[in-house]
DNA sequence: TTCTCAAGCTGTAACGTTACAACTAGTCGA
DNA sequence: TCGACTAGTTGTAACGTTACAGCTTGAGAA
């Protein structure tokens, strides 16, 4: 509609969206004044400010994001970088809802930027930073020496990591206390009289593998027990792999009688493997697992569950990135969620 | 960095992002020519076009989204409007991955716009349309007379619905053939010798409730059977509600011996209810359910499963919105996924 | 030679916003 | 009376892009 002058109607008869210009016209002020008045700049007169804000509210003024972004570089976007191979258990949706919750009542939008683990994990990060398509990034599957974290720190780009690193540089993160989980899981098994403990851990590349393993190992040591190793098996292996490997292990003599499982999804496979070997939960063997979906509780009542709240994680991550964008120091933007309740619980009375 | 002239470095020493202007300078051409050359406009000379495109590729030119958006109104954004109360089973992540897949290699970004079912479902729709913050919208939980669809049609705003409507107006959608599911579920139960069938349906407000109910009813009629009604129970009820109500029903004499369940999440609760009443799957009773997560198959091997592919749904929805944005007619943008395999399958050999 | 036309290229303005430098009017002190 | 100052307001330019209306050049027709 170039050169059609200051019509306030578009072709289809919708009222044109109000701009600073139209508010300036209505109030008889200059565009600059209106802009400043709306953001409570100090050099605007009290009455003018109120008048402008009243009119703006009346006509439903919403700043044009493209205009702001072009002029200031501020995108009002947070980019969630996701691994699309992930997520057997569907915790991603909870994280998304959590983030949405965290950015509600702010001007931020959430953009989902996917990548495939099998391709280059740096690719989406570089894209966002180079094109400036977001003000901040949320990453997950954090590793101890994460190249994405390094890159983002080097470029001074605001971000928050789901999980910690081990690189000697502070950065915003939210994490679940997997060390505490590992410890309390073992303690619960010990309390049930189990002695031969195995851990089905997260993949070794991820930082929280170490946390969980430490909690697990510490508690074992305290109880004077040895770990029964499952080799390189991890919750990232396919469901069928986990089931078959566990079935094989469980059939041996001296097999574990207590399992700690790092994810709800893998717990299904783990239990299936145990049962394939003829073992019954709560009889020959016990399992403690983190649960993300509520469904696990219906799967086997004898499973010992520790809740991990991914909505909370999403909310915390949102707050952390926004803090980083606002320039807060990293040390203020680090949170760790402790496992709820203190004791794993089963749904068997 | 206003008024600093044509420096090609930013303060932090990063090379400035190339713009049309910088490419124009490098090639010695005008900005307009470069713009036209990059989009293969016909009035540009063959050699010039190639030269410009070469340089652009070399320097890694990416059009500035804010610039395009401000000038043309094109946002290159697709908005997925999600109900944050939803999703016990976590299928949302699969839809998101599917959409991501569908928009890969296009210039579209995916923005997640959440709302709460308990608040106004129109709110996010109006927001997107009024602020023009996306080129197209994907909605789910479609109802037969969906006010969102009406609004979007009236405003000529491109969208795709996950699920059909019944409003006598064609629009883009993707749907799962729930009628076929209902029918084949009953047939599978009949084949197992079950006679007293109950349906645990989607909430009555959603369109696919009717589809599933029709398939269910038709197959019942063909087999000369009557439905055992579960009253107003639906898969949107809480897990505990479903379990308790099913347990109560199952304890009656003449209780159903065959159940059709509309969602994987609810199946957990349904089975829990049956077992609480002392019934065993595959013995006194059989259950056919749609599965979204792969996990259901490990829950009870005797469950009869019909796979619904939500990644596919996401991909189709993405194609449908993009088609709508491109101005294709609605009739070309309607797809229905048929249940795979033809027969519900259990993991019991 | 002049005119017309097409091909190829260019400059200007505008989208909505904000940084910046300026301007106006009024107040106050000397 | 003047100058200095402050509070409040303003216009201009620019962010990167594209629509549009030109411009230039050379070829071909008359």
XYZ file of C-alpha atoms (C1' of nucleotides) in Angstrom:
758
model
C 0.000 0.000 0.000
C 2.802 2.368 -0.802
C 1.912 5.969 -1.347
C -1.665 5.728 -0.282
C -1.266 8.328 2.365
C -2.465 8.172 5.909
C -5.507 6.002 5.482
C -6.399 4.193 8.657
C -8.092 1.299 6.942
C -6.521 -1.516 5.013
C -7.956 -2.954 1.858
C -10.032 -5.568 3.631
C -11.581 -3.005 5.898
C -9.684 -3.982 9.009
C -8.712 -0.948 11.048
C -5.002 -0.375 10.528
C -2.843 -1.266 13.454
C -1.969 1.806 15.532
C 1.619 3.004 15.315
C 3.557 5.650 17.100
C 2.704 7.910 14.230
C -1.022 7.450 14.591
C -0.852 8.007 18.331
C 1.276 11.071 17.732
C -1.408 12.383 15.410
C -4.185 11.649 17.877
C -2.433 13.315 20.776
C -1.044 16.164 18.719
C 2.472 15.287 19.849
C 5.613 14.292 18.019
C 6.468 10.675 17.322
C 9.557 10.878 19.499
C 7.582 12.187 22.437
C 5.109 9.369 22.152
C 7.882 6.811 21.998
C 9.545 8.216 25.092
C 6.287 8.652 26.958
C 5.412 5.003 26.453
C 8.638 3.847 27.982
C 8.446 6.149 30.964
C 11.440 8.239 30.010
C 12.192 10.830 32.706
C 12.178 13.925 30.523
C 8.503 13.630 29.624
C 5.957 15.668 31.523
C 3.723 13.812 33.914
C 0.502 14.802 32.239
C 1.770 14.088 28.738
C 2.941 10.666 29.790
C -0.422 9.780 31.230
C -2.265 11.163 28.251
C -0.179 9.175 25.793
C -0.424 5.981 27.758
C -4.159 6.366 28.045
C -4.611 6.772 24.317
C -2.195 3.934 23.592
C -4.146 1.632 25.847
C -7.446 2.715 24.363
C -6.449 2.022 20.782
C -4.620 -1.153 21.719
C -1.179 -0.059 20.677
C 1.420 -2.838 20.387
C 4.923 -1.922 19.333
C 5.807 -3.345 15.955
C 8.379 -6.034 16.615
C 10.030 -5.696 13.237
C 10.501 -1.979 13.728
C 12.051 -2.398 17.157
C 14.179 -5.264 16.003
C 15.465 -3.436 12.974
C 16.292 -0.311 14.877
C 17.639 -1.765 18.108
C 18.648 -5.307 17.275
C 16.488 -6.550 20.125
C 14.488 -9.524 18.886
C 12.418 -10.316 21.965
C 12.941 -13.932 21.064
C 14.329 -16.806 23.067
C 15.531 -19.744 21.081
C 15.182 -23.238 22.465
C 17.700 -25.463 20.724
C 16.451 -29.026 20.708
C 17.788 -32.375 19.732
C 15.119 -34.017 17.618
C 16.480 -37.489 18.272
C 15.705 -36.989 21.890
C 12.801 -37.552 24.052
C 11.352 -40.993 24.265
C 9.495 -39.865 27.340
C 8.192 -36.618 25.992
C 9.677 -34.397 28.645
C 10.353 -31.813 25.967
C 6.773 -30.676 25.986
C 6.995 -30.047 29.706
C 10.113 -27.970 29.283
C 8.371 -25.968 26.592
C 5.359 -25.389 28.780
C 7.666 -24.363 31.598
C 9.488 -21.875 29.424
C 6.190 -20.540 28.129
C 5.150 -20.082 31.679
C 8.377 -18.247 32.482
C 8.056 -15.820 29.594
C 4.336 -15.216 29.979
C 3.710 -11.527 30.704
C 7.000 -10.578 29.122
C 7.469 -9.507 25.523
C 9.437 -12.637 24.711
C 8.423 -15.216 22.165
C 9.708 -18.755 22.125
C 11.238 -20.108 18.940
C 12.079 -23.772 18.673
C 15.284 -24.397 16.753
C 15.802 -28.098 16.157
C 18.841 -30.046 15.098
C 19.766 -33.651 14.797
C 22.256 -35.096 17.231
C 23.804 -36.944 14.339
C 24.590 -33.705 12.571
C 26.509 -30.738 13.944
C 25.231 -29.529 17.331
C 27.023 -26.230 16.751
C 25.101 -25.462 13.602
C 21.918 -24.052 15.162
C 23.937 -22.152 17.763
C 26.053 -20.458 15.130
C 22.978 -19.713 13.112
C 21.254 -17.906 15.949
C 24.344 -15.974 16.985
C 25.415 -15.031 13.474
C 22.003 -13.959 12.297
C 21.097 -12.432 15.631
C 17.772 -14.172 15.394
C 17.280 -14.330 19.165
C 18.300 -12.444 22.277
C 19.144 -15.607 24.140
C 19.482 -19.350 23.778
C 18.521 -22.336 25.886
C 20.508 -25.505 25.321
C 20.171 -28.968 26.759
C 22.192 -32.167 26.847
C 25.091 -30.261 28.331
C 28.527 -31.907 28.351
C 31.401 -31.232 30.758
C 33.373 -29.464 28.074
C 30.583 -28.179 25.946
C 31.697 -26.483 22.716
C 28.388 -24.653 22.531
C 28.932 -23.116 25.947
C 32.456 -22.149 24.981
C 31.269 -20.548 21.765
C 28.461 -18.665 23.468
C 30.716 -17.422 26.244
C 33.340 -16.303 23.753
C 30.758 -14.410 21.790
C 29.204 -12.923 24.888
C 25.856 -14.286 23.812
C 23.240 -14.723 26.563
C 22.197 -18.309 27.210
C 21.163 -20.815 29.824
C 22.119 -24.456 29.872
C 19.990 -27.307 31.082
C 22.768 -29.004 32.992
C 26.156 -27.925 34.232
C 29.588 -27.879 32.612
C 33.045 -28.375 33.983
C 34.991 -25.716 32.181
C 36.027 -23.424 34.977
C 33.797 -20.658 33.697
C 30.564 -19.667 35.346
C 27.473 -19.512 33.203
C 23.721 -19.572 33.755
C 22.201 -23.011 34.176
C 19.474 -25.010 35.737
C 20.115 -28.544 36.802
C 18.480 -31.357 38.675
C 20.479 -32.632 41.613
C 21.355 -35.974 40.114
C 23.997 -36.626 42.698
C 21.342 -36.470 45.382
C 19.148 -38.690 43.265
C 21.926 -41.276 42.879
C 22.536 -41.236 46.599
C 18.958 -41.497 47.727
C 18.218 -44.171 45.174
C 20.938 -46.378 46.612
C 19.817 -45.648 50.147
C 16.285 -46.673 49.283
C 17.536 -49.925 47.796
C 19.744 -50.597 50.786
C 16.769 -50.020 53.030
C 14.973 -52.724 51.086
C 17.840 -55.059 51.803
C 19.358 -54.972 48.332
C 23.125 -55.507 48.120
C 24.189 -55.862 44.486
C 23.517 -52.528 42.835
C 23.612 -51.553 39.191
C 23.215 -48.143 37.605
C 21.568 -47.535 34.255
C 23.049 -44.095 33.730
C 22.706 -41.240 31.277
C 25.159 -41.351 28.373
C 28.711 -40.805 29.661
C 29.221 -37.750 27.470
C 26.700 -35.695 29.422
C 27.724 -33.897 32.569
C 25.011 -35.270 34.743
C 26.306 -38.758 34.126
C 29.126 -37.901 36.503
C 26.858 -36.340 39.060
C 24.596 -39.312 39.222
C 27.480 -41.720 39.245
C 29.106 -39.844 42.102
C 25.996 -39.929 44.261
C 25.538 -43.565 43.407
C 29.166 -44.444 44.193
C 29.310 -42.423 47.419
C 26.235 -44.094 48.814
C 27.533 -47.505 47.810
C 30.823 -46.815 49.566
C 29.021 -45.680 52.691
C 27.064 -48.895 52.723
C 30.199 -50.879 52.005
C 28.899 -52.198 48.703
C 30.345 -52.689 45.234
C 28.791 -51.605 41.964
C 27.612 -54.248 39.556
C 28.633 -52.683 36.216
C 26.346 -52.703 33.218
C 29.227 -51.857 30.905
C 28.504 -49.016 28.531
C 24.754 -49.390 28.616
C 22.961 -46.055 28.995
C 19.482 -44.609 28.783
C 20.279 -43.318 25.309
C 20.437 -46.842 23.958
C 17.357 -48.035 22.166
C 14.582 -49.551 24.199
C 15.231 -52.942 22.669
C 18.952 -52.804 23.409
C 18.309 -51.956 27.031
C 15.731 -54.691 27.417
C 17.918 -57.372 25.852
C 21.073 -56.408 27.701
C 19.288 -56.230 31.027
C 17.627 -59.580 30.379
C 21.042 -61.093 29.719
C 22.554 -59.575 32.850
C 19.627 -60.569 35.020
C 19.917 -64.198 33.970
C 23.462 -64.514 35.333
C 24.132 -65.799 38.781
C 25.064 -63.029 41.148
C 23.073 -60.587 39.055
C 22.081 -57.258 40.580
C 19.149 -57.163 42.942
C 18.889 -53.388 42.939
C 18.782 -51.042 39.958
C 18.978 -47.293 39.723
C 17.577 -45.943 36.473
C 18.259 -42.455 35.157
C 15.117 -41.946 33.112
C 11.506 -42.924 33.091
C 11.622 -44.042 29.499
C 14.483 -46.429 30.083
C 12.733 -47.795 33.157
C 10.098 -49.382 30.947
C 12.795 -51.231 29.040
C 14.729 -52.086 32.171
C 11.724 -53.649 33.840
C 10.789 -55.470 30.657
C 14.283 -56.969 30.609
C 14.081 -58.036 34.232
C 10.725 -59.669 33.732
C 11.919 -61.394 30.582
C 14.537 -63.005 32.804
C 11.809 -64.161 35.137
C 12.442 -61.698 37.940
C 9.658 -59.849 39.694
C 9.790 -56.322 41.007
C 9.639 -56.167 44.777
C 10.481 -59.842 45.047
C 13.888 -60.715 43.612
C 14.742 -57.205 42.596
C 13.946 -53.532 43.148
C 14.251 -50.584 40.836
C 14.443 -46.878 41.633
C 13.931 -44.565 38.691
C 13.500 -40.929 37.925
C 10.072 -40.332 36.585
C 9.221 -37.612 34.178
C 5.846 -38.774 32.986
C 3.104 -39.501 35.446
C 2.433 -42.724 33.639
C 5.292 -44.672 35.086
C 3.428 -44.935 38.327
C 0.813 -47.101 36.625
C 3.326 -49.277 34.912
C 4.443 -51.262 37.956
C 3.291 -50.175 41.406
C 6.487 -51.576 42.868
C 8.738 -49.165 40.997
C 10.362 -46.658 43.333
C 9.901 -43.236 41.810
C 11.698 -39.938 42.198
C 9.953 -37.064 40.517
C 11.840 -34.676 38.218
C 9.840 -31.575 37.430
C 10.560 -30.481 33.875
C 8.082 -27.653 33.918
C 10.024 -26.197 36.769
C 13.209 -26.690 34.774
C 11.700 -24.820 31.853
C 10.587 -21.983 34.074
C 14.009 -21.683 35.697
C 15.762 -21.796 32.352
C 13.548 -19.033 31.067
C 14.325 -16.885 34.083
C 18.011 -17.620 33.684
C 18.217 -16.580 30.025
C 16.213 -13.489 30.645
C 18.545 -12.667 33.513
C 21.523 -13.200 31.246
C 19.994 -10.940 28.616
C 19.421 -8.317 31.288
C 23.102 -8.513 32.103
C 22.929 -10.200 35.479
C 26.033 -12.057 36.516
C 26.142 -15.798 35.917
C 26.407 -16.639 39.576
C 22.936 -15.242 40.191
C 21.483 -17.384 37.445
C 22.287 -20.858 38.609
C 19.677 -23.101 40.165
C 19.626 -26.715 41.184
C 16.393 -28.574 41.815
C 16.503 -31.020 44.657
C 14.578 -34.281 44.336
C 11.228 -33.856 46.009
C 10.035 -35.532 49.158
C 13.333 -36.887 50.289
C 12.366 -40.538 49.740
C 11.552 -42.437 46.587
C 7.963 -43.568 46.720
C 6.024 -46.393 45.207
C 2.293 -46.520 44.663
C 2.038 -49.835 46.491
C 0.620 -49.051 49.950
C 26.800 2.539 16.427
C 24.934 5.336 14.791
C 26.907 7.680 12.614
C 30.057 5.662 12.584
C 30.079 5.393 8.835
C 30.599 2.277 6.816
C 32.863 0.352 9.127
C 32.661 -3.375 8.540
C 33.603 -4.353 12.045
C 31.564 -4.165 15.176
C 32.932 -3.121 18.497
C 33.793 -6.643 19.565
C 35.740 -7.271 16.409
C 33.183 -9.544 14.807
C 32.902 -8.922 11.087
C 29.658 -7.095 10.492
C 26.929 -9.127 8.899
C 26.747 -8.543 5.139
C 23.772 -6.568 3.902
C 22.500 -5.707 0.475
C 24.407 -2.489 0.831
C 27.730 -4.171 1.440
C 27.208 -6.559 -1.458
C 26.227 -3.631 -3.627
C 29.480 -1.954 -2.673
C 31.518 -5.067 -3.371
C 29.978 -5.673 -6.762
C 29.844 -2.018 -7.689
C 26.117 -2.288 -8.291
C 23.117 -0.569 -6.791
C 21.279 -1.957 -3.782
C 18.144 -2.478 -5.817
C 19.969 -4.468 -8.439
C 21.466 -6.724 -5.820
C 18.095 -7.262 -4.211
C 16.524 -8.181 -7.545
C 19.449 -10.318 -8.627
C 19.215 -12.404 -5.489
C 15.591 -13.227 -6.103
C 16.069 -14.059 -9.776
C 14.031 -11.167 -11.073
C 13.753 -11.287 -14.873
C 15.071 -7.824 -15.671
C 18.558 -8.546 -14.381
C 21.297 -9.562 -16.804
C 22.428 -13.135 -16.706
C 26.019 -12.303 -15.824
C 25.125 -9.784 -13.168
C 22.795 -12.220 -11.538
C 25.476 -14.875 -11.339
C 28.080 -12.438 -10.112
C 25.856 -11.156 -7.331
C 24.806 -14.598 -6.250
C 28.414 -15.733 -6.179
C 29.491 -12.881 -3.954
C 26.463 -13.290 -1.734
C 27.244 -16.939 -1.254
C 30.902 -16.225 -0.577
C 30.271 -13.695 2.147
C 27.448 -15.715 3.611
C 24.688 -13.216 3.008
C 21.454 -13.866 4.900
C 18.590 -11.455 4.425
C 17.803 -9.545 7.586
C 14.470 -10.863 8.781
C 13.510 -7.646 10.503
C 14.134 -5.654 7.351
C 12.054 -7.960 5.207
C 9.348 -8.139 7.786
C 9.136 -4.412 8.233
C 9.047 -3.712 4.525
C 6.869 -6.565 3.309
C 4.957 -7.753 6.347
C 6.199 -11.279 5.714
C 7.343 -12.734 9.014
C 8.601 -16.135 7.888
C 7.141 -17.451 11.083
C 4.658 -20.222 11.719
C 2.912 -20.129 15.035
C 1.959 -23.328 16.789
C -0.830 -22.589 19.220
C -0.764 -25.074 22.043
C -2.919 -25.924 24.995
C -0.604 -26.139 27.976
C -3.057 -28.246 29.939
C -2.711 -30.893 27.327
C -0.424 -33.697 26.750
C -0.181 -36.347 29.385
C 1.488 -38.537 26.824
C 3.902 -35.993 25.495
C 2.850 -36.220 21.879
C 3.390 -32.497 21.586
C 7.100 -32.947 21.222
C 6.546 -35.272 18.293
C 4.309 -32.763 16.590
C 6.944 -30.114 17.093
C 9.646 -32.325 15.670
C 7.405 -33.109 12.739
C 6.750 -29.449 12.037
C 10.453 -28.707 12.359
C 11.055 -31.403 9.849
C 8.497 -29.932 7.497
C 9.941 -26.423 7.619
C 13.577 -27.498 7.446
C 15.181 -26.030 4.331
C 12.613 -23.278 4.185
C 13.011 -19.828 5.670
C 10.316 -20.474 8.255
C 10.844 -20.432 11.962
C 8.550 -22.101 14.444
C 7.146 -20.065 17.310
C 5.268 -21.783 20.099
C 2.337 -19.753 21.357
C 0.794 -21.341 24.421
C -2.486 -20.770 26.108
C -4.421 -22.387 28.881
C -7.565 -24.301 28.026
C -9.156 -22.759 31.065
C -8.660 -19.288 29.692
C -9.743 -17.966 26.314
C -8.653 -20.147 23.385
C -9.255 -17.216 21.047
C -6.745 -15.011 22.793
C -3.551 -16.316 21.178
C -5.242 -16.509 17.788
C -6.340 -12.902 17.940
C -2.916 -11.892 19.141
C -1.159 -13.463 16.186
C -3.624 -12.147 13.643
C -3.830 -8.644 15.075
C -0.122 -8.177 15.521
C 0.709 -10.035 12.336
C 3.345 -11.912 14.265
C 3.219 -14.963 12.007
C 2.386 -15.834 8.424
C 0.366 -18.848 9.433
C -1.069 -20.683 12.411
C -1.382 -24.319 13.401
C -4.145 -25.160 15.841
C -5.107 -28.385 17.537
C -8.014 -29.725 19.569
C -10.365 -28.795 16.777
C -14.078 -28.730 17.497
C -16.929 -29.242 15.021
C -17.847 -25.600 15.177
C -14.527 -24.114 16.002
C -14.582 -20.357 16.682
C -10.886 -20.151 15.902
C -11.422 -21.628 12.453
C -14.298 -19.253 11.859
C -12.224 -16.271 12.927
C -9.240 -17.290 10.813
C -11.393 -17.925 7.758
C -13.162 -14.605 8.189
C -9.862 -12.814 8.424
C -8.381 -14.714 5.515
C -5.504 -15.736 7.711
C -3.570 -18.860 6.621
C -3.799 -21.780 9.016
C -3.962 -25.530 9.321
C -5.981 -27.431 11.863
C -5.046 -30.669 13.505
C -8.444 -32.247 13.134
C -11.480 -31.475 11.037
C -14.469 -29.203 11.568
C -18.060 -29.450 10.540
C -18.805 -25.935 9.473
C -19.474 -26.350 5.768
C -16.360 -24.422 4.875
C -13.244 -26.067 3.504
C -9.964 -25.328 5.245
C -6.538 -26.931 5.466
C -6.236 -29.752 7.975
C -4.513 -32.935 8.847
C -6.357 -35.628 10.697
C -5.965 -39.183 11.822
C -8.675 -41.509 10.565
C -10.304 -42.093 13.906
C -13.370 -43.583 12.326
C -11.223 -46.331 10.846
C -9.538 -46.732 14.209
C -12.882 -47.108 15.972
C -13.999 -49.661 13.442
C -10.878 -51.776 13.428
C -10.624 -51.688 17.176
C -14.078 -53.205 17.495
C -13.323 -55.761 14.805
C -10.192 -56.833 16.647
C -12.163 -57.244 19.856
C -14.890 -59.179 18.081
C -12.231 -61.445 16.610
C -11.107 -62.143 20.152
C -14.619 -63.180 21.018
C -15.512 -60.076 23.001
C -19.193 -59.065 22.995
C -19.744 -56.248 25.482
C -17.842 -53.253 24.174
C -17.133 -49.935 25.808
C -15.478 -46.850 24.363
C -13.247 -44.514 26.310
C -13.506 -41.622 23.885
C -11.934 -38.224 23.402
C -13.853 -35.361 25.024
C -17.197 -34.894 23.272
C -16.412 -31.308 22.331
C -13.691 -32.326 19.886
C -14.556 -33.300 16.355
C -12.744 -36.575 16.370
C -14.956 -37.769 19.179
C -17.689 -38.146 16.584
C -15.441 -39.839 14.076
C -14.263 -42.416 16.524
C -17.732 -42.959 17.880
C -19.093 -43.470 14.394
C -16.492 -46.090 13.500
C -17.082 -47.735 16.826
C -20.864 -47.733 16.436
C -20.848 -48.883 12.825
C -18.674 -51.870 13.587
C -20.797 -52.717 16.603
C -23.933 -52.617 14.464
C -22.356 -54.826 11.847
C -21.510 -57.341 14.510
C -24.977 -57.034 15.990
C -23.689 -55.756 19.334
C -24.679 -53.014 21.759
C -22.425 -50.431 23.301
C -21.778 -50.524 27.004
C -21.789 -46.839 27.857
C -19.206 -45.322 30.165
C -21.291 -42.207 30.618
C -19.414 -38.970 30.168
C -16.009 -40.425 30.914
C -13.339 -39.294 28.447
C -9.592 -39.356 28.010
C -9.436 -35.759 29.202
C -10.494 -36.796 32.673
C -7.725 -37.133 35.195
C -5.875 -40.395 35.410
C -7.313 -41.073 38.821
C -10.855 -40.383 37.706
C -10.527 -42.783 34.800
C -9.028 -45.486 36.949
C -11.662 -45.228 39.654
C -14.602 -45.039 37.269
C -13.358 -47.983 35.225
C -12.724 -49.983 38.373
C -16.305 -49.332 39.446
C -17.718 -50.299 36.059
C -15.583 -53.419 35.819
C -16.809 -54.686 39.155
C -20.441 -54.768 37.999
C -21.984 -57.870 36.614
C -22.326 -57.740 32.860
C -19.386 -55.348 32.699
C -17.644 -54.803 29.364
C -15.206 -57.425 28.188
C -13.793 -55.280 25.406
C -12.550 -51.687 25.631
C -11.533 -49.224 22.956
C -9.328 -46.447 24.257
C -8.677 -43.194 22.422
C -5.281 -42.346 23.832
C -2.187 -44.018 25.110
C -2.131 -41.969 28.262
C -5.635 -42.939 29.241
C -4.871 -46.585 28.514
C -2.572 -46.673 31.523
C -5.405 -45.525 33.737
C -7.944 -47.774 32.052
C -5.841 -50.872 32.575
C -5.058 -49.860 36.132
C -8.791 -49.645 36.767
C -9.471 -53.034 35.239
C -6.755 -54.673 37.274
C -7.946 -52.960 40.432
C -11.237 -54.775 39.802
C -9.354 -58.039 39.543
C -9.603 -58.457 35.787
C -6.645 -59.528 33.659
C -5.862 -58.352 30.168
C -6.233 -61.121 27.606
C -8.200 -63.237 30.060
C -11.469 -61.630 31.142
C -11.035 -58.536 29.079
C -9.234 -57.028 26.100
C -8.267 -53.458 25.356
C -7.425 -51.813 22.059
C -5.795 -48.402 22.309
C -4.168 -45.803 20.170
C -0.567 -45.504 21.111
C 1.441 -42.383 20.746
C 4.418 -43.219 22.880
C 6.430 -46.307 22.189
C 6.314 -47.081 25.881
C 2.827 -48.450 25.988
C 4.043 -51.595 24.345
C 6.063 -52.402 27.442
C 3.270 -51.640 29.825
C 1.163 -54.729 29.175
C 2.062 -57.022 26.270
C -1.585 -57.939 25.895
C -2.693 -54.448 25.000
C -3.746 -54.192 21.379
C -2.047 -51.166 19.885
C -2.760 -48.943 16.919
C 0.008 -46.536 16.125
C -0.679 -42.837 15.544
C 2.272 -41.058 14.016
C 2.448 -37.529 15.405
C 5.650 -36.650 13.627
C 3.856 -37.322 10.403
C 1.004 -35.152 11.616
C 3.426 -32.326 12.339
C 5.010 -32.634 8.943
C 1.659 -32.602 7.162
C 0.446 -29.645 9.184
C 3.576 -27.725 8.276
C 3.075 -28.470 4.599
C -0.567 -27.483 4.881
C 0.078 -24.068 6.464
C 2.836 -23.309 4.037
C 0.494 -24.254 1.221
C -2.153 -21.972 2.675
C 0.343 -19.141 2.924
C 1.317 -19.752 -0.685
C -2.329 -19.340 -1.603
C -3.169 -22.904 -2.529
C -6.813 -23.825 -2.258
C -7.966 -25.549 0.892
C -9.004 -28.709 -0.905
C -5.397 -29.406 -1.845
C -4.303 -29.070 1.762
C -6.305 -31.738 3.477
C -4.761 -35.038 4.510
C -5.974 -37.956 6.552
C -3.601 -40.519 7.996
C -4.887 -44.062 7.961
C -4.030 -46.330 10.871
C -0.971 -48.349 9.917
C -0.861 -52.051 9.292
C -4.549 -52.642 9.129
C -4.679 -54.683 12.334
C -4.045 -53.739 15.934
C -1.025 -55.607 17.188
C 0.137 -56.761 20.573
C 3.674 -57.548 21.584
C 2.616 -60.949 22.895
C 3.739 -63.481 20.234
C 19.305 11.543 -38.687
C 15.733 11.011 -35.466
C 12.535 8.308 -32.869
C 11.011 4.265 -30.346
C 11.754 0.543 -27.608
C 13.663 -2.855 -24.679
C 17.107 -4.384 -21.558
C 19.425 -3.411 -17.693
C 20.305 -0.814 -14.012
C 19.563 2.921 -10.304
C 17.670 6.317 -6.648
C 14.117 7.432 -3.663
C 10.808 6.540 -0.385
C 8.696 3.920 2.863
C 7.735 0.133 6.516
C 7.947 1.476 12.520
C 11.135 2.313 15.674
C 14.735 4.869 18.505
C 19.294 7.657 19.223
C 20.754 12.040 18.923
C 21.112 16.673 18.411
C 18.478 20.376 18.540
C 14.853 23.718 19.656
C 11.401 26.447 22.650
C 9.699 28.503 26.629
C 9.916 29.500 30.988
C 12.531 30.272 35.480
C 15.996 32.109 38.125
C 20.025 34.662 39.507
C 22.820 38.621 38.918
C 17.982 43.256 31.024
C 20.660 39.554 30.069
C 22.480 35.005 30.289
C 22.367 30.383 31.936
C 19.848 26.725 32.868
C 16.142 23.213 32.930
C 12.038 20.813 31.500
C 9.692 19.414 27.856
C 9.281 18.744 23.283
C 10.706 18.117 18.330
C 12.837 16.660 13.567
C 16.110 13.988 11.296
C 18.478 10.014 10.260
C 19.210 5.387 10.333
C 18.417 0.144 10.894
C 17.765 -3.451 5.928
C 14.584 -4.304 2.791
C 11.580 -3.767 -1.503
C 8.040 -1.196 -4.690
C 8.063 2.055 -7.950
C 9.240 5.306 -11.047
C 12.894 6.628 -13.429
C 17.347 6.673 -15.991
C 20.926 5.205 -19.591
C 22.430 2.753 -23.424
C 22.265 0.686 -27.669
C 19.710 -1.414 -31.381
C 16.379 -1.170 -34.877
C 12.815 1.213 -37.577
C 11.442 5.158 -40.206
